[in-house]
PDB file of C-alpha atoms in Angstrom:
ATOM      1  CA  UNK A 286      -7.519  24.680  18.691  1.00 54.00           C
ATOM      2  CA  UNK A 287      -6.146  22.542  16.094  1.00 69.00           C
ATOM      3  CA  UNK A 288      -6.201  23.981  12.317  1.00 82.00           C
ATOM      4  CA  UNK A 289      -5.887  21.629   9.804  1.00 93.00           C
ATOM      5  CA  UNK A 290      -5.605  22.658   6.265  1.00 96.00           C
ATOM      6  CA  UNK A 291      -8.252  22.263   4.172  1.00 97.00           C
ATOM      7  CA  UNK A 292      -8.509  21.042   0.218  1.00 97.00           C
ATOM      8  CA  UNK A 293     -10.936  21.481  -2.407  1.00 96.00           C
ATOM      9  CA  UNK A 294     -12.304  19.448  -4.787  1.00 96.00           C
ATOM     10  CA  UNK A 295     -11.677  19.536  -8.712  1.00 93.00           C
ATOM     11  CA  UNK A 296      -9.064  22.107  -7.737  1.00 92.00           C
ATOM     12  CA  UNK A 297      -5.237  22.045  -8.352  1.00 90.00           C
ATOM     13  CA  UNK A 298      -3.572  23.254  -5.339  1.00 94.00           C
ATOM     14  CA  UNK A 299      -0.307  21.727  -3.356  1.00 95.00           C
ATOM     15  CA  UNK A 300       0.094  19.496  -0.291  1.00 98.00           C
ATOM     16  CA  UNK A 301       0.983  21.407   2.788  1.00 97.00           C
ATOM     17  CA  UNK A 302       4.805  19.791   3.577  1.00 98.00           C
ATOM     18  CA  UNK A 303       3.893  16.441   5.312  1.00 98.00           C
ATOM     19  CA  UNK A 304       6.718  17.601   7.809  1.00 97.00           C
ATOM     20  CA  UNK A 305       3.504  19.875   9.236  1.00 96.00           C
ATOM     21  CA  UNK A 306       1.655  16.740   9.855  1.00 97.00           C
ATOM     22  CA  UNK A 307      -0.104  16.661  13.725  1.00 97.00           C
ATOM     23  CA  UNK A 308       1.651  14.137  16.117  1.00 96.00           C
ATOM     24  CA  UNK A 309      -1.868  13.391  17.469  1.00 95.00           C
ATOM     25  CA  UNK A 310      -3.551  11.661  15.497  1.00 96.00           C
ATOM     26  CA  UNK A 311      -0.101  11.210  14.394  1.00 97.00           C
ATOM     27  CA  UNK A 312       0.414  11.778  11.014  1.00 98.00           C
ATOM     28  CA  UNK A 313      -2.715  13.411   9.890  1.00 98.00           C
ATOM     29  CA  UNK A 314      -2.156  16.486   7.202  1.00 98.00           C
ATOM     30  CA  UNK A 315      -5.352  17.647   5.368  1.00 98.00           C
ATOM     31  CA  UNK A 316      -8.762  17.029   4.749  1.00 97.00           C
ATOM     32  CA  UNK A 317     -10.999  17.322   1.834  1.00 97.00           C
ATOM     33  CA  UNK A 318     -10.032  17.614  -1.776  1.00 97.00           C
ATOM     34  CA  UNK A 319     -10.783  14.215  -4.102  1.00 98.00           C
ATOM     35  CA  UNK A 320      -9.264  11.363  -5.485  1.00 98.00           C
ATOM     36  CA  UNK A 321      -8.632  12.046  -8.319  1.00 98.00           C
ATOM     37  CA  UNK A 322      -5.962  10.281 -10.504  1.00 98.00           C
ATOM     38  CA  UNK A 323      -3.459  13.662 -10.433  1.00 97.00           C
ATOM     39  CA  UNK A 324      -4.546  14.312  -6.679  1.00 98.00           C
ATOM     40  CA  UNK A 325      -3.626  10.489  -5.470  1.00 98.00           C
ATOM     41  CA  UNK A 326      -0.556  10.393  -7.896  1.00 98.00           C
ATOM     42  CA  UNK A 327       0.732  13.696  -6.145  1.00 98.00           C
ATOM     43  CA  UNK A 328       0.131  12.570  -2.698  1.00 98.00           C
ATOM     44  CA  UNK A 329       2.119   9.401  -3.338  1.00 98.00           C
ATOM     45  CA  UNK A 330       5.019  10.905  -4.532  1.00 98.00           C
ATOM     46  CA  UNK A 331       5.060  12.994  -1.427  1.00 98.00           C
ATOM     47  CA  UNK A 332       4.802  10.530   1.065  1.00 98.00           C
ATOM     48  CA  UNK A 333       1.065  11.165   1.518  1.00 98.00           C
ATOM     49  CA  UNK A 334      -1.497   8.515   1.226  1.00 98.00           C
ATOM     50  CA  UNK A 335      -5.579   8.885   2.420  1.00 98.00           C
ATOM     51  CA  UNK A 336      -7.091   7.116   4.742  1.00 96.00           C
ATOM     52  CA  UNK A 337     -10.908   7.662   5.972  1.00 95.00           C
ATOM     53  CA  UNK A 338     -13.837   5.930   7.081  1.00 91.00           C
ATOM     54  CA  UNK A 339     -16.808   5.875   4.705  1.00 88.00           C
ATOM     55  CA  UNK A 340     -19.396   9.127   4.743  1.00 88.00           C
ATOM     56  CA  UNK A 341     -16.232  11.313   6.609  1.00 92.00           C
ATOM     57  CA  UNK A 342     -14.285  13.383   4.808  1.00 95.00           C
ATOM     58  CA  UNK A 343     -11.195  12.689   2.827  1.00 97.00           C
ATOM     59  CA  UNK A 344      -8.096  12.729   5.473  1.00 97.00           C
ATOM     60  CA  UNK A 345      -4.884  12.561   4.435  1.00 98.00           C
ATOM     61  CA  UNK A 346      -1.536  11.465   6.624  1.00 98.00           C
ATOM     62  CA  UNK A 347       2.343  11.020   6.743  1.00 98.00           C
ATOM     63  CA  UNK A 348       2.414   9.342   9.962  1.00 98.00           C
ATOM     64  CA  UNK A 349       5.919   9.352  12.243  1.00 98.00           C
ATOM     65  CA  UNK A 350       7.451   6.987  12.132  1.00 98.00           C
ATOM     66  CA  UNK A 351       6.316   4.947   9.083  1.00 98.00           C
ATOM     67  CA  UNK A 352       6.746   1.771   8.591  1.00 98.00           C
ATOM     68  CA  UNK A 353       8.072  -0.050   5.793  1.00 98.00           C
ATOM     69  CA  UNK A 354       9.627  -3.553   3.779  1.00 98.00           C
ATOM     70  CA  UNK A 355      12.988  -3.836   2.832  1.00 98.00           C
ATOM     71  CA  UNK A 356      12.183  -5.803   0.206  1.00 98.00           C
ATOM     72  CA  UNK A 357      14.971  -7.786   0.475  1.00 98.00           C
ATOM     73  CA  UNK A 358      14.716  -8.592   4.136  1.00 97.00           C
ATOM     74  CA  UNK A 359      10.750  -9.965   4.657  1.00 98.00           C
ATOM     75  CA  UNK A 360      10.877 -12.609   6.967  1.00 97.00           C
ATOM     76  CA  UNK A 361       9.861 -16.155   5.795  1.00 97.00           C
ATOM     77  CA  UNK A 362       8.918 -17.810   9.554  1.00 96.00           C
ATOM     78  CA  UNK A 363       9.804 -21.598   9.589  1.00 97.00           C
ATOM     79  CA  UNK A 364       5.960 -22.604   9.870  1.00 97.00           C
ATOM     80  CA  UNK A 365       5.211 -20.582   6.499  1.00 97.00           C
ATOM     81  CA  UNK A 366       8.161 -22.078   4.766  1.00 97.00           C
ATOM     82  CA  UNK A 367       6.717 -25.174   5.951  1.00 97.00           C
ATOM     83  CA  UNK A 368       3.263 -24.058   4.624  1.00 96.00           C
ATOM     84  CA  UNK A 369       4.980 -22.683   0.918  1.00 96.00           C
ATOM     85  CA  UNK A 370       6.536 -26.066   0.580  1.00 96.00           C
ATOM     86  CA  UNK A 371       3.623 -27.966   0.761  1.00 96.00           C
ATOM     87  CA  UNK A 372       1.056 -25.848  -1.010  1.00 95.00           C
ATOM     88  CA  UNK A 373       0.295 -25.923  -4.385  1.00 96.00           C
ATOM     89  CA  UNK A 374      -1.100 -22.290  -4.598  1.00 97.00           C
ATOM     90  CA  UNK A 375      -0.084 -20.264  -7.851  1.00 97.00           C
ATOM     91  CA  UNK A 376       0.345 -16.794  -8.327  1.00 97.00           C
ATOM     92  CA  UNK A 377      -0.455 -14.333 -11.432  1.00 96.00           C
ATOM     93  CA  UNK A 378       0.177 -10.092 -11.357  1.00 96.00           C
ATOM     94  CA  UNK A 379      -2.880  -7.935 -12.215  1.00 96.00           C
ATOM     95  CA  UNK A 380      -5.248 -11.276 -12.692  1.00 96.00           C
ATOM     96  CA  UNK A 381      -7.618 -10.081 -10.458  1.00 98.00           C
ATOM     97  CA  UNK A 382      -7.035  -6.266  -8.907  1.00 98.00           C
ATOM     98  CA  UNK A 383     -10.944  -5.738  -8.766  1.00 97.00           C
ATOM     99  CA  UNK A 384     -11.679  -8.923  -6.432  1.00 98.00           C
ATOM    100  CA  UNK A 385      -8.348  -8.495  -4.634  1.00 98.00           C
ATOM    101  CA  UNK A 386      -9.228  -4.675  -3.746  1.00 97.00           C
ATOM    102  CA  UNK A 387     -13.131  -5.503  -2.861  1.00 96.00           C
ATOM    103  CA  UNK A 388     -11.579  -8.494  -0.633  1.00 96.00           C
ATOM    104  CA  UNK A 389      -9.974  -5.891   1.124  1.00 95.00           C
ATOM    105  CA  UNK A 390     -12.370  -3.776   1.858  1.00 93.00           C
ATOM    106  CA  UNK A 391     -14.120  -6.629   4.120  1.00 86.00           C
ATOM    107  CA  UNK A 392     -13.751  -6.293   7.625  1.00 56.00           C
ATOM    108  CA  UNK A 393     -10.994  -8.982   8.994  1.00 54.00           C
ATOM    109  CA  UNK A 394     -10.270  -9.485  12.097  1.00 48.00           C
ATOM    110  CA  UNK A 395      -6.672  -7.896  13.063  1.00 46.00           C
ATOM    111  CA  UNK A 396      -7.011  -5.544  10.070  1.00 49.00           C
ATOM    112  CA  UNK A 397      -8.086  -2.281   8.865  1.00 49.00           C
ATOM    113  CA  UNK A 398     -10.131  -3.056   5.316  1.00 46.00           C
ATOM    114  CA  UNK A 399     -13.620  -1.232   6.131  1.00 64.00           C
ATOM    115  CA  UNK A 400     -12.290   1.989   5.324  1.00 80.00           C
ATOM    116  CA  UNK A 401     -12.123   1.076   1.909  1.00 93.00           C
ATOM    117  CA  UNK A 402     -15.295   2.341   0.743  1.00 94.00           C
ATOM    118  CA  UNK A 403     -16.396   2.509  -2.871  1.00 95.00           C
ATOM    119  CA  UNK A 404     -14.825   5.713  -4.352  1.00 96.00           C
ATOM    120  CA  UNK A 405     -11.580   4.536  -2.849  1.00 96.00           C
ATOM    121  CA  UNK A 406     -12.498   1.771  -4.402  1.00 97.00           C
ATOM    122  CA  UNK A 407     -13.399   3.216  -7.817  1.00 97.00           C
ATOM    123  CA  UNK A 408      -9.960   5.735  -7.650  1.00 98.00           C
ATOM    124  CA  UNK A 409      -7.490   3.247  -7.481  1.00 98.00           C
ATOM    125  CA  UNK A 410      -9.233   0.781 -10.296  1.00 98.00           C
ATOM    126  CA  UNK A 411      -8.579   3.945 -12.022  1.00 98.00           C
ATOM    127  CA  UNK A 412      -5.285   4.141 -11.159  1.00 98.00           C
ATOM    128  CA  UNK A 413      -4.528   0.237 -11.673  1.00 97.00           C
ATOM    129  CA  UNK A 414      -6.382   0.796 -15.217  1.00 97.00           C
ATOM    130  CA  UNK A 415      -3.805   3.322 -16.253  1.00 95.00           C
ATOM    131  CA  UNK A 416      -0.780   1.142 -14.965  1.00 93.00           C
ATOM    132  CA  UNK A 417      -0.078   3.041 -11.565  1.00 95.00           C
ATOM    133  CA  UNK A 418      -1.637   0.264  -9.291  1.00 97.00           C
ATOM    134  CA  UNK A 419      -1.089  -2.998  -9.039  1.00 97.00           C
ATOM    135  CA  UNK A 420      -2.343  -6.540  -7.180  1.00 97.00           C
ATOM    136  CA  UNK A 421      -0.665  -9.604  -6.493  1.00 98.00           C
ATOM    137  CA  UNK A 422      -2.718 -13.021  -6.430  1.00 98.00           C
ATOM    138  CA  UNK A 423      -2.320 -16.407  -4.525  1.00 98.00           C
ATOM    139  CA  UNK A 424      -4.773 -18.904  -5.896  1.00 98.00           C
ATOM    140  CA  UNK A 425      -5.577 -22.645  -4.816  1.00 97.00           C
ATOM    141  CA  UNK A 426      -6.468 -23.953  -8.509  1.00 97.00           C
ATOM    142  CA  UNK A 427      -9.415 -21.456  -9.124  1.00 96.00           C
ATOM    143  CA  UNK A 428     -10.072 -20.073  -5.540  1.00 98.00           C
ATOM    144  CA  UNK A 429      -8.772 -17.137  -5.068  1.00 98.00           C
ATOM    145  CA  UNK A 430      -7.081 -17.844  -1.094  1.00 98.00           C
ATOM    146  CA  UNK A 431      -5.001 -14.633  -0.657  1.00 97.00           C
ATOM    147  CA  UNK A 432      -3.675 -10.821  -2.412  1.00 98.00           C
ATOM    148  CA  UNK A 433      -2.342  -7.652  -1.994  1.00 98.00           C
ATOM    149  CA  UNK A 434      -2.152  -4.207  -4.367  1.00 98.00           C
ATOM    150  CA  UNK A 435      -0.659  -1.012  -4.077  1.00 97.00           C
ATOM    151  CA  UNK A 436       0.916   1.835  -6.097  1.00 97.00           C
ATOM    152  CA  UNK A 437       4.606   1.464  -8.152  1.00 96.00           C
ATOM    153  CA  UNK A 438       5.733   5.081  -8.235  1.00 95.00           C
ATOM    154  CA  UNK A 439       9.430   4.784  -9.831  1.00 94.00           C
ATOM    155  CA  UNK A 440      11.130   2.304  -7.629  1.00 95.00           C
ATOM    156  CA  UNK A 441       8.956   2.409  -5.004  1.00 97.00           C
ATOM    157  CA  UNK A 442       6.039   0.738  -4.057  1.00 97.00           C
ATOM    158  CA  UNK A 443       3.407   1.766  -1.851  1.00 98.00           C
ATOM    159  CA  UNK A 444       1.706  -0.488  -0.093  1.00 97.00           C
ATOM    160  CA  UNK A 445      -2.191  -0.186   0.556  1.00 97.00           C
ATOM    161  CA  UNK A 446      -3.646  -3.539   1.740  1.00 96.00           C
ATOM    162  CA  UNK A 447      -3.889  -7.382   1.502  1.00 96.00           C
ATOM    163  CA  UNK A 448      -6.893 -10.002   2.286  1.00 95.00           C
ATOM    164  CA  UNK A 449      -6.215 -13.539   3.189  1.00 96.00           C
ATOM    165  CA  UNK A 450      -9.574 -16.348   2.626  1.00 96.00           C
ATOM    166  CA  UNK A 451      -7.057 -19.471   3.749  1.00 96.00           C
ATOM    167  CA  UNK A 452      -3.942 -19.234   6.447  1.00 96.00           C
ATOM    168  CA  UNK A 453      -1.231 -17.709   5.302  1.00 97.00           C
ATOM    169  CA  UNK A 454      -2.672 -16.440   2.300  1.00 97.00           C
ATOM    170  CA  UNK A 455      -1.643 -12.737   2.826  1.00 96.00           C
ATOM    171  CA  UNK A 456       1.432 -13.669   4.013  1.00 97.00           C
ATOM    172  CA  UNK A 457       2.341 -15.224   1.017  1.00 98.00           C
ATOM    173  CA  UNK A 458       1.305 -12.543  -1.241  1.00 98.00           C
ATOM    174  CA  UNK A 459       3.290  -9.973   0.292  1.00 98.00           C
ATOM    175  CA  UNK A 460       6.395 -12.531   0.261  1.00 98.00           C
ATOM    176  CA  UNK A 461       5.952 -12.751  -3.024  1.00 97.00           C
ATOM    177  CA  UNK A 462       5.874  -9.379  -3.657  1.00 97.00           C
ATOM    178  CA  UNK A 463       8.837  -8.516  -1.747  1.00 97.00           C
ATOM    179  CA  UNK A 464      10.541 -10.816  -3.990  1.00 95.00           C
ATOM    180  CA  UNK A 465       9.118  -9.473  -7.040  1.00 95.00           C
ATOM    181  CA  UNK A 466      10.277  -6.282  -6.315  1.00 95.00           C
ATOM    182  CA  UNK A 467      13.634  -6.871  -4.904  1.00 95.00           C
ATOM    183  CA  UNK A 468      14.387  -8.874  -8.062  1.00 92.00           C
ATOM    184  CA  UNK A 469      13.550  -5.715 -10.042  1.00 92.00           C
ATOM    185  CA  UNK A 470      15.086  -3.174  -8.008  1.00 92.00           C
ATOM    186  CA  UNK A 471      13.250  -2.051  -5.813  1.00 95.00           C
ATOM    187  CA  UNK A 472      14.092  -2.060  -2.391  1.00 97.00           C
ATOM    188  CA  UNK A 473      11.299  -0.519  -0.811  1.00 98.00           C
ATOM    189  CA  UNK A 474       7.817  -1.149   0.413  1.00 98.00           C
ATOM    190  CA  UNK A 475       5.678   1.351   2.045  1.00 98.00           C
ATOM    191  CA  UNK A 476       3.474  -0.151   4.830  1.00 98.00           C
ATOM    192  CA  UNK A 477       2.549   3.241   6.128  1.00 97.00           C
ATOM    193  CA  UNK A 478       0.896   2.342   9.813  1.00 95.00           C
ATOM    194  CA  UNK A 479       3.159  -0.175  11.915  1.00 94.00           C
ATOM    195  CA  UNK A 480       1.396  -3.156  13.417  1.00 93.00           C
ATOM    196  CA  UNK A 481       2.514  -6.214  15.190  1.00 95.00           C
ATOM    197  CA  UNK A 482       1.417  -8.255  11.560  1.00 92.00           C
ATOM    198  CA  UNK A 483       3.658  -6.805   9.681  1.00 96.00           C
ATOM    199  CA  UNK A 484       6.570  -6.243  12.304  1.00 97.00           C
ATOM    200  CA  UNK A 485       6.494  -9.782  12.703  1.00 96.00           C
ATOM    201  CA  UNK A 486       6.903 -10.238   8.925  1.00 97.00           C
ATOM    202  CA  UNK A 487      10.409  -8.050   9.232  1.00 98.00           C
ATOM    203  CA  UNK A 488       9.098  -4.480   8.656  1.00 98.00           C
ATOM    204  CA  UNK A 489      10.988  -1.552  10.539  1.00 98.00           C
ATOM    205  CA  UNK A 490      10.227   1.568  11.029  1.00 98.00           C
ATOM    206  CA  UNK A 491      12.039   4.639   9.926  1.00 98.00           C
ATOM    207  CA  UNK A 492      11.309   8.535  11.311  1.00 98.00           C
ATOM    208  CA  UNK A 493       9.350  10.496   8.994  1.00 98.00           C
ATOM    209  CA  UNK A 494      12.561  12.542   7.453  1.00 98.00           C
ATOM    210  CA  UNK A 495      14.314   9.460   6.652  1.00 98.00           C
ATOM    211  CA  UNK A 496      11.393   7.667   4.537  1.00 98.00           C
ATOM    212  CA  UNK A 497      10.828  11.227   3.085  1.00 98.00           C
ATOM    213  CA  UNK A 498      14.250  11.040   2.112  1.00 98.00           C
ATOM    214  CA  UNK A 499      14.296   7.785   0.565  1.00 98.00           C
ATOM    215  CA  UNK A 500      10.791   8.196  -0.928  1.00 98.00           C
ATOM    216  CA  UNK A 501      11.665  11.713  -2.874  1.00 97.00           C
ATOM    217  CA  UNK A 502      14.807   9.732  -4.393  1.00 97.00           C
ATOM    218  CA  UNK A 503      13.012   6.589  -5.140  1.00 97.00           C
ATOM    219  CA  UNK A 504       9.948   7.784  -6.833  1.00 96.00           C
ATOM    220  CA  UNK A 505      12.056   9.847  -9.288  1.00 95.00           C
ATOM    221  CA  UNK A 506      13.919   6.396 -10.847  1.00 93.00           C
ATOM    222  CA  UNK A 507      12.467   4.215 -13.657  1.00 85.00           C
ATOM    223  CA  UNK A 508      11.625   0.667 -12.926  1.00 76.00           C
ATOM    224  CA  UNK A 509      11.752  -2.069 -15.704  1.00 68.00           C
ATOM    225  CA  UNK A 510       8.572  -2.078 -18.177  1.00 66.00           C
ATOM    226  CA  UNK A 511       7.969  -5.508 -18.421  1.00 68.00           C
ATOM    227  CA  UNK A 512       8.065  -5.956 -14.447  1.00 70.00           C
ATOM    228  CA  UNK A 513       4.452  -6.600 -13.662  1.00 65.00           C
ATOM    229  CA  UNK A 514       3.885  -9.526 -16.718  1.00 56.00           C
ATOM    230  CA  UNK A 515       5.321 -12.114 -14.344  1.00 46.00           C
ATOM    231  CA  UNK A 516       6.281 -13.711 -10.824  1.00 43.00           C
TER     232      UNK A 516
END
């Protein structure tokens, strides 16, 4: 019988070590507690992120191996150069984190977005509202074609989904913010659960200990203030 540790909400307690984590379902750590602001903040910093369908309880996970950007290595394919060139899409920080989070909680074919479900929802507009979270933007003059947000902890960013409503609209949100945050110093992009999308678009995986490793060193150095008022 499996125990997994159990956490309460509106209570400050610790993470167990995500070293503990099951290997099946690989990765998972806890259950229960909230998200609250402190809570997610913590988890984060840990290398601990939720993940949970609607109506369940909160689970939380620090899968092995985890996958993740060198943000100066994304792969650019020769098609979606092809499609960059030619495109006149433009691209703002923060514009639109409300729209780009509730277009990723839509169901897409190919990728997970219905487990965003409105307190996840609701936490990390919190979070973006006090400056932890952040969305990227791809518009085609006022249509908004493409995004991606996550959490900048230090100098690294986790990674928690993107949308794309025209080809190679994702894509070319997380290019750009790869580039965005290789410029600035940071070379890292949590993508937490490998898939053949995002392998594809030059993420590797590392074992658990060695993203813990960078992560605990990462997410104690300051990034530049001014970072997210431009790409």
């Amino acid at each position: 019988m499996i125990h997994l540790p159990k956490l309460h909400p509106g209570v400050s307690e610790s993470f167990p070590d995500p070293r503990t984590a099951l290997e099946e379902p690989n990765g998972l750590l806890a259950f229960g507690g909230d998200l609250s602001t402190d809570r997610l903040l913590s988890a984060y910093r840990q290398g601990i992120f939720p993940w949970y369908n609607p109506g369940e309880p909160i689970l939380w996970w620090s899968p092995n191996p985890r996958c993740v950007f060198e943000t100066a290595n994304v792969h650019v394919s020769r098609s979606m150069r092809q499609l960059l060139s030619r495109s006149t899409w433009t691209y703002t920080i923060d514009k639109a984190f409300g729209r780009v989070i509730r277009a990723c909680a839509g169901e897409r074919e190919g990728q997970r977005g219905t487990w965003i479900g409105e307190p996840m929802i609701e936490a990390y507009e919190a979070l973006h509202s006090e400056g932890h979270a952040h969305s990227v933007e791809v518009w085609d003059g006022e249509n908004l074609v493409g995004g991606i947000y996550g959490l900048a902890i230090g100098r690294l960013f986790c990674g928690e989904s993107m949308f794309s409503h025209a080809t190679g609209g994702s894509k070319a949100a997380l290019i750009a913010l790869c580039r965005l945050l290789e410029s600035n110093g940071m070379p890292l992009l949590d993508a937490q659960v490998t898939n053949p999308h995002l392998l594809s678009m030059g993420a590797i995986e590392l074992s658990r200990d060695e993203f813990l490793g960078h992560a605990a060193a990462l997410v104690r150095e300051k990034r530049p203030a001014d970072m997210w008022g431009w790409i």
